Amino acid sequence: MFRFTTAGESHGRMLVAIVEGLPAGLACDVELINRELARRQWGYGRGGRMKIERDRAEIVSGVRHGQTLGSPVALLLENRDWANWTDVMATEARDVAPERARRVKRPRPGHADLAGGQKFGARDLRDVLERASARETAARVACGALAKQLLTAFDVEIRSHVVQLGGVPECPLEISWAEIAAIPDDAPLRCADTDAQARMCALIDETKRAGDTLGGIFEVVAQGVVPGLGAHTSWDAKLDGRLAQALMSIPAVKAVAIGAGVEAVSLPGSQVHDEIFYDDAAHAFTRETNRAGGLEGGITNGAELRVRGFLKPISTLRRPLRSVDIDTKQEEAAAFERSDVTAVPAAGVIGEAMVALTLAAAMREKFGGDSLIEMRRNYDGYCEQLRNY
Ligand code: EPS
């Protein structure tokens, strides 16, 4: 079974991740992981924390001489900010003077603070927020980079871009794969429309001055996905459902759409479904449109996979919303230490990781094999079967 897990608090010593179920014999390059980590840190509108962190992964098991062994791959990522939190976040019992303990007792509306505090009986909301923090997504991106390396071996490429930020532009952008692929790595918001991007940046500046935050929509696109991943046979086998859960688990994501999922609800069926054609020369079924976003009946159909994540604005506001002190039960302003104005481009990179991990799991289920050679043989046999269908 392909699966991954992460551990680590935002200001704790480090993040830890384990990826299980990669086949043996996969070339594994730590610099590709580090490149993904750097992409996640990038983006106009990030706050002070990203000036401190320089995320890099260390592979400590499951890889030998640059190749996977088929055993669990363990990764470590240091929190550089830990140096400023050694007392507050110490794992062993430690006496910390109350004025230095940085206890949090004014929950932020929209964050996990209050619901998590109530659930776990935490009298210091830091016990909740440290793990609820989006810092954890750095570990997911590292895991996703390994999944991407597996997918690359099968010519699957995954990219993301920002299609709307803070309501700019009014209609979310529709962008081709070629245009997405051409977005430069240093684009401030990983947006293909430079005019819209400039307006988004101006809105971020204005919102920062107002002490407020912004949400938006990112899209993840996967190219080269073979038809037949996922299954219509049971609710939890449907790949659209699995992708939705994967994207919905990213902090601040409040909705997920596949293909034209949101716009389609107000159109007649004749304008939504992608008609089917056959290309004799290529021995392949083709479509002229892809409103289904590459998924029909919970199964990939060979078209580009397109999924969107809709983020609410970040819930830590410099000009805080009203809240209640959990001790006194009196009205107080919500806690604020520091915050990003927006993290939509970063969420897109996390979305890429979550899509990669979900596709890698589906590929491992379908093609199995203990080694990459065995997996590829099964994959090639299936592609031959498709050509003869
Ligand atoms: C986050 C708050 C900020 C963000 C953080 C997520 O961190 P801090 O509390 O240290 O200022 O920068 O994101 C990251 C650390 C990261 O790596 O993305 C939150 O409360 O969710």
Coordinates of C-alpha atoms and ligand atoms in Angstrom, one line a residue:
M1 CA 0.0 0.0 0.0
F2 CA 1.3 3.5 -0.9
R3 CA 0.8 5.9 2.0
F4 CA 2.5 8.7 3.8
T5 CA 2.4 10.4 7.2
T6 CA 3.9 13.5 8.7
A7 CA 4.7 14.7 12.3
G8 CA 5.9 18.0 13.7
E9 CA 4.8 21.2 15.2
S10 CA 5.2 24.6 13.5
H11 CA 7.8 25.9 16.0
G12 CA 9.0 22.5 17.1
R13 CA 12.4 21.1 16.3
M14 CA 11.6 19.6 12.9
L15 CA 9.1 18.1 10.6
V16 CA 9.3 14.4 10.0
A17 CA 7.7 12.4 7.1
I18 CA 7.5 8.8 6.1
V19 CA 6.5 7.6 2.6
E20 CA 5.7 3.9 2.3
G21 CA 5.0 1.8 -0.8
L22 CA 7.4 3.3 -3.4
P23 CA 8.8 0.5 -5.6
A24 CA 12.5 -0.4 -5.3
G25 CA 14.8 0.9 -8.0
L26 CA 13.4 4.4 -8.4
A27 CA 16.0 7.1 -8.8
C28 CA 15.5 9.5 -5.9
D29 CA 17.0 13.0 -6.0
V30 CA 17.0 15.0 -2.8
E31 CA 17.6 18.2 -4.8
L32 CA 14.3 17.7 -6.6
I33 CA 12.6 17.6 -3.2
N34 CA 14.4 20.8 -2.2
R35 CA 13.3 22.5 -5.4
E36 CA 9.7 21.7 -4.6
L37 CA 10.2 23.0 -1.0
A38 CA 11.6 26.2 -2.3
R39 CA 8.6 26.6 -4.7
R40 CA 6.2 26.2 -1.7
Q41 CA 8.0 29.0 0.2
W42 CA 7.8 31.4 -2.7
G43 CA 4.9 33.8 -3.4
Y44 CA 4.0 37.5 -3.0
G45 CA 2.1 38.1 0.2
R46 CA 4.0 35.7 2.5
G47 CA 4.9 36.9 5.9
G48 CA 8.0 37.1 8.2
R49 CA 8.3 33.3 8.8
M50 CA 9.3 32.6 5.2
K51 CA 12.3 34.9 5.6
I52 CA 13.5 32.7 8.5
E53 CA 13.0 29.2 6.9
R54 CA 15.2 27.7 4.1
D55 CA 13.4 24.4 3.8
R56 CA 15.6 21.4 2.9
A57 CA 14.9 17.7 3.3
E58 CA 17.3 15.1 4.6
I59 CA 16.6 11.5 3.5
V60 CA 17.5 9.2 6.4
S61 CA 16.2 5.9 5.3
G62 CA 14.7 3.9 2.4
V63 CA 17.2 5.1 -0.2
R64 CA 20.7 3.8 -1.0
H65 CA 23.1 5.2 -3.5
G66 CA 20.3 7.4 -5.0
Q67 CA 17.8 4.6 -5.4
T68 CA 14.8 3.5 -3.4
L69 CA 15.0 0.2 -1.6
G70 CA 11.3 -0.5 -1.4
S71 CA 11.4 0.2 2.3
P72 CA 9.8 3.2 4.0
V73 CA 11.5 6.5 3.1
A74 CA 12.0 8.8 6.1
L75 CA 12.6 12.5 5.6
L76 CA 13.6 15.2 8.1
L77 CA 13.0 19.0 7.7
E78 CA 14.5 21.4 10.1
N79 CA 12.5 24.3 11.5
R80 CA 15.0 27.1 11.6
D81 CA 12.6 29.1 13.8
W82 CA 12.9 26.4 16.5
A83 CA 16.0 28.2 17.8
N84 CA 13.7 31.0 18.9
W85 CA 11.2 28.6 20.6
T86 CA 13.4 26.1 22.5
D87 CA 11.8 26.8 25.9
V88 CA 8.2 27.3 24.7
M89 CA 8.3 24.1 22.5
A90 CA 10.6 21.9 24.6
T91 CA 9.4 18.3 24.6
E92 CA 10.6 17.6 28.1
A93 CA 8.9 19.3 31.2
R94 CA 10.5 22.7 31.7
D95 CA 9.7 25.6 33.9
V96 CA 9.0 28.7 31.8
A97 CA 8.2 32.0 33.3
P98 CA 4.5 33.0 32.4
E99 CA 5.7 36.1 30.6
R100 CA 7.9 34.0 28.3
A101 CA 5.6 31.1 27.9
R102 CA 3.7 32.6 24.9
R103 CA 0.4 31.0 26.0
V104 CA -2.4 31.6 23.6
K105 CA -5.9 32.1 25.0
R106 CA -7.7 34.3 22.5
P107 CA -8.8 31.9 19.7
R108 CA -8.6 33.2 16.1
P109 CA -12.0 32.9 14.3
G110 CA -11.5 30.5 11.4
H111 CA -8.4 28.7 12.8
A112 CA -8.5 25.4 14.7
D113 CA -7.8 27.2 18.0
L114 CA -11.2 27.1 19.7
A115 CA -12.6 23.9 18.3
G116 CA -9.3 22.1 18.9
G117 CA -9.0 23.6 22.4
Q118 CA -12.4 22.4 23.3
K119 CA -11.9 19.0 21.8
F120 CA -8.5 18.3 23.5
G121 CA -9.2 20.2 26.7
A122 CA -6.2 22.4 25.9
R123 CA -5.9 25.5 28.2
D124 CA -3.1 26.8 26.1
L125 CA -4.3 27.0 22.5
R126 CA -0.7 26.7 21.3
D127 CA -1.2 23.0 21.9
V128 CA -3.6 23.0 19.0
L129 CA -2.3 25.7 16.7
E130 CA 1.2 24.4 16.5
R131 CA 0.0 21.3 14.6
A132 CA -2.9 23.0 12.8
S133 CA -0.4 25.5 11.3
A134 CA 0.2 25.2 7.6
R135 CA 3.9 24.7 8.4
E136 CA 3.0 20.9 8.3
T137 CA 2.5 21.2 4.6
A138 CA 6.2 21.5 4.0
A139 CA 6.5 17.9 5.0
R140 CA 3.6 17.0 2.6
V141 CA 5.4 18.8 -0.3
A142 CA 8.5 16.7 0.5
C143 CA 6.5 13.5 0.3
G144 CA 4.8 14.8 -2.9
A145 CA 8.2 15.4 -4.5
L146 CA 8.9 11.6 -4.1
A147 CA 5.5 10.8 -5.6
K148 CA 6.3 13.2 -8.4
Q149 CA 9.6 11.3 -9.1
L150 CA 7.6 8.1 -9.4
L151 CA 5.1 9.7 -11.7
T152 CA 7.8 11.3 -13.9
A153 CA 9.0 7.7 -14.6
F154 CA 5.6 7.2 -16.2
D155 CA 5.7 10.6 -18.0
V156 CA 3.2 12.3 -15.8
E157 CA 3.8 16.0 -15.2
I158 CA 2.0 18.1 -12.6
R159 CA 1.8 21.9 -12.3
S160 CA -0.3 24.5 -10.6
H161 CA -1.2 28.1 -11.1
V162 CA -3.3 30.8 -9.5
V163 CA -6.6 31.4 -11.3
Q164 CA -8.1 34.0 -8.9
L165 CA -6.9 35.9 -5.9
G166 CA -9.1 38.0 -3.7
G167 CA -11.8 38.1 -6.4
V168 CA -9.2 39.2 -9.1
P169 CA -10.0 38.7 -12.0
E170 CA -13.7 38.6 -11.7
C171 CA -14.0 35.3 -13.6
P172 CA -11.4 32.6 -12.7
L173 CA -8.8 32.3 -15.5
E174 CA -9.0 29.4 -18.0
I175 CA -5.4 28.6 -19.0
S176 CA -3.9 26.0 -21.4
W177 CA -1.2 23.5 -20.3
A178 CA 1.4 25.3 -22.5
E179 CA 0.7 28.6 -20.9
I180 CA 0.8 27.1 -17.4
A181 CA 4.1 25.4 -18.3
A182 CA 5.5 28.7 -19.5
I183 CA 4.9 30.5 -16.1
P184 CA 8.4 31.5 -14.9
D185 CA 9.5 30.0 -11.6
D186 CA 9.9 33.5 -10.2
A187 CA 6.5 34.8 -11.1
P188 CA 5.3 36.5 -8.0
L189 CA 2.0 34.7 -7.8
R190 CA 2.4 31.8 -10.3
C191 CA -0.3 33.3 -12.5
A192 CA -0.2 33.0 -16.3
D193 CA -2.0 36.3 -16.9
T194 CA 0.6 39.0 -16.1
D195 CA -1.9 41.8 -16.1
A196 CA -4.2 40.0 -13.6
Q197 CA -1.1 39.1 -11.6
A198 CA -0.1 42.8 -11.3
R199 CA -3.6 43.6 -10.1
M200 CA -3.5 40.8 -7.6
C201 CA -0.2 42.1 -6.2
A202 CA -1.6 45.6 -5.8
L203 CA -4.6 44.1 -4.0
I204 CA -2.2 42.2 -1.7
D205 CA -0.4 45.5 -0.9
E206 CA -3.6 47.3 -0.2
T207 CA -4.9 44.4 2.0
K208 CA -1.6 44.3 3.9
R209 CA -1.9 48.0 4.7
A210 CA -5.4 47.3 6.0
G211 CA -4.2 44.5 8.3
D212 CA -6.4 42.0 6.5
T213 CA -6.0 38.7 4.5
L214 CA -7.0 37.2 1.1
G215 CA -8.1 33.9 -0.3
G216 CA -8.3 32.7 -3.8
I217 CA -8.4 29.7 -6.2
F218 CA -5.5 27.6 -7.5
E219 CA -5.7 24.9 -10.1
V220 CA -3.6 21.8 -10.3
V221 CA -3.1 20.2 -13.8
A222 CA -1.7 16.7 -14.4
Q223 CA -0.6 15.7 -17.9
G224 CA 0.1 12.2 -19.2
V225 CA -2.2 10.4 -16.8
V226 CA -3.2 7.0 -18.2
P227 CA -7.0 6.2 -18.5
G228 CA -8.3 3.8 -15.9
L229 CA -7.0 5.1 -12.5
G230 CA -9.6 4.9 -9.8
A231 CA -12.8 2.9 -10.1
H232 CA -16.5 3.4 -10.3
T233 CA -17.1 0.2 -8.3
S234 CA -17.2 1.6 -4.7
W235 CA -17.6 5.0 -3.2
D236 CA -14.1 5.1 -1.7
A237 CA -12.5 3.8 -4.9
K238 CA -13.6 6.8 -6.9
L239 CA -10.6 8.9 -7.7
D240 CA -12.5 12.2 -7.8
G241 CA -13.6 11.6 -4.2
R242 CA -10.0 10.8 -3.2
L243 CA -8.6 13.9 -4.9
A244 CA -11.3 16.1 -3.2
Q245 CA -10.3 14.8 0.2
A246 CA -6.6 15.3 -0.6
L247 CA -7.1 18.9 -1.6
M248 CA -9.7 19.6 1.1
S249 CA -7.2 18.6 3.7
I250 CA -4.9 21.6 2.8
P251 CA -5.4 24.3 5.4
A252 CA -7.9 27.0 4.4
V253 CA -9.3 25.0 1.4
K254 CA -13.1 25.2 1.7
A255 CA -14.2 23.8 -1.6
V256 CA -12.8 21.7 -4.4
A257 CA -13.9 21.5 -8.1
I258 CA -13.0 19.0 -10.8
G259 CA -12.9 20.4 -14.4
A260 CA -15.8 22.7 -15.0
G261 CA -17.4 21.4 -11.8
V262 CA -18.6 24.8 -10.5
E263 CA -19.7 26.4 -13.8
A264 CA -21.3 23.2 -15.0
V265 CA -24.1 23.3 -12.5
S266 CA -25.9 26.1 -14.3
L267 CA -25.4 24.8 -17.9
P268 CA -27.5 22.2 -19.9
G269 CA -25.9 18.8 -20.3
S270 CA -25.3 19.4 -24.0
Q271 CA -22.8 22.2 -23.1
V272 CA -21.1 20.2 -20.4
H273 CA -20.3 16.7 -21.4
D274 CA -17.3 16.0 -23.6
E275 CA -18.3 14.2 -26.8
I276 CA -16.4 11.1 -27.8
F277 CA -14.5 10.6 -31.1
Y278 CA -12.1 8.0 -32.4
D279 CA -8.7 8.6 -34.0
D280 CA -8.0 5.6 -36.3
A281 CA -4.4 6.4 -36.8
A282 CA -3.6 6.8 -33.1
H283 CA -5.9 3.9 -32.1
A284 CA -7.3 6.2 -29.4
F285 CA -10.5 7.8 -28.3
T286 CA -10.3 11.6 -28.3
R287 CA -12.3 14.6 -27.1
E288 CA -12.5 18.1 -28.3
T289 CA -13.2 19.5 -24.9
N290 CA -12.3 18.5 -21.3
R291 CA -15.0 19.9 -19.0
A292 CA -14.9 16.7 -17.0
G293 CA -11.4 17.6 -15.9
G294 CA -10.0 14.2 -16.9
L295 CA -12.4 12.2 -14.7
E296 CA -15.6 10.3 -15.5
G297 CA -17.3 8.0 -13.1
G298 CA -14.4 8.4 -10.6
I299 CA -12.0 7.0 -13.3
T300 CA -9.3 8.9 -15.2
N301 CA -10.2 9.1 -18.9
G302 CA -6.8 10.1 -20.3
A303 CA -7.5 13.8 -20.6
E304 CA -5.6 16.4 -18.5
L305 CA -6.6 16.1 -14.9
R306 CA -7.7 19.5 -13.7
V307 CA -8.7 20.2 -10.1
R308 CA -9.2 23.5 -8.3
G309 CA -8.9 24.3 -4.6
F310 CA -10.8 27.3 -3.2
L311 CA -9.1 29.0 -0.2
K312 CA -10.8 31.2 2.3
P313 CA -8.7 34.1 3.5
I314 CA -6.0 33.3 6.1
S315 CA -7.5 33.4 9.6
T316 CA -4.7 35.2 11.4
L317 CA -5.4 38.9 10.8
R318 CA -3.0 41.7 11.8
R319 CA -6.2 43.8 12.6
P320 CA -7.8 41.0 14.6
L321 CA -11.4 40.0 14.7
R322 CA -13.4 39.9 18.0
S323 CA -12.9 36.8 20.1
V324 CA -13.3 35.7 23.7
D325 CA -10.5 35.1 26.3
I326 CA -10.9 31.4 27.3
D327 CA -10.1 32.2 30.9
T328 CA -12.1 35.3 31.6
K329 CA -14.8 34.7 28.9
Q330 CA -14.6 38.4 28.2
E331 CA -14.5 39.9 24.7
E332 CA -10.9 40.3 23.4
A333 CA -9.2 40.8 20.1
A334 CA -8.1 37.5 18.6
A335 CA -4.4 36.5 19.0
F336 CA -1.9 37.9 16.5
E337 CA 1.9 37.2 16.3
R338 CA 2.6 37.5 12.6
S339 CA 0.9 36.2 9.4
D340 CA 0.9 35.9 5.7
V341 CA -1.5 38.2 3.7
T342 CA -2.2 35.3 1.4
A343 CA -0.7 31.9 0.5
V344 CA -2.7 30.9 -2.6
P345 CA 0.4 30.2 -4.8
A346 CA 2.0 28.1 -2.0
A347 CA -1.3 26.2 -1.6
G348 CA -1.1 25.4 -5.3
V349 CA 2.3 23.8 -4.8
I350 CA 0.8 21.8 -1.8
G351 CA -2.1 20.9 -4.1
E352 CA 0.4 19.6 -6.7
A353 CA 1.9 17.4 -3.9
M354 CA -1.5 16.1 -2.8
V355 CA -2.5 15.3 -6.4
A356 CA 0.9 13.6 -6.9
L357 CA 0.5 11.5 -3.8
T358 CA -3.1 10.5 -4.7
L359 CA -2.1 9.6 -8.3
A360 CA 1.0 7.7 -7.1
A361 CA -1.3 5.7 -4.7
A362 CA -3.7 4.9 -7.6
M363 CA -0.8 3.9 -9.9
R364 CA 0.7 1.6 -7.2
E365 CA -2.8 0.0 -6.8
K366 CA -3.3 -0.5 -10.5
F367 CA 0.2 -1.6 -11.5
G368 CA 1.7 -3.0 -8.3
G369 CA 5.1 -4.6 -8.5
D370 CA 7.9 -4.6 -5.9
S371 CA 10.4 -2.9 -8.2
L372 CA 10.1 -0.2 -10.8
I373 CA 10.9 -2.7 -13.5
E374 CA 8.0 -4.9 -12.5
M375 CA 5.7 -2.0 -12.2
R376 CA 6.7 -0.7 -15.6
R377 CA 6.1 -4.1 -17.2
N378 CA 2.6 -4.1 -15.8
Y379 CA 2.1 -0.6 -17.0
D380 CA 3.4 -1.3 -20.5
G381 CA 1.1 -4.4 -20.7
Y382 CA -1.9 -2.3 -19.8
C383 CA -1.1 0.4 -22.4
E384 CA -0.9 -2.4 -25.0
Q385 CA -4.3 -3.6 -23.8
L386 CA -5.7 -0.1 -24.2
R387 CA -4.3 0.1 -27.8
N388 CA -6.2 -3.1 -28.6
Y389 CA -9.4 -2.1 -26.9
Ligands
EPS1 C1 0.8 29.8 10.0 C2 1.4 31.0 10.5 C3 2.7 31.4 10.0 C4 2.9 30.9 8.6 C5 2.9 29.4 8.7 C6 1.4 29.0 8.9 O1 3.7 31.0 10.8 P1 4.2 31.7 12.1 O2 3.2 31.5 13.1 O3 5.6 31.1 12.5 O4 4.4 33.2 11.7 O5 4.2 31.4 8.1 O6 3.4 28.8 7.6 C7 4.6 28.3 7.7 C8 5.4 28.3 8.7 C9 5.0 27.6 6.4 O7 6.0 26.9 6.4 O8 4.2 27.6 5.5 C10 -0.4 29.3 10.5 O9 -0.9 29.7 11.6 O10 -1.1 28.4 9.9

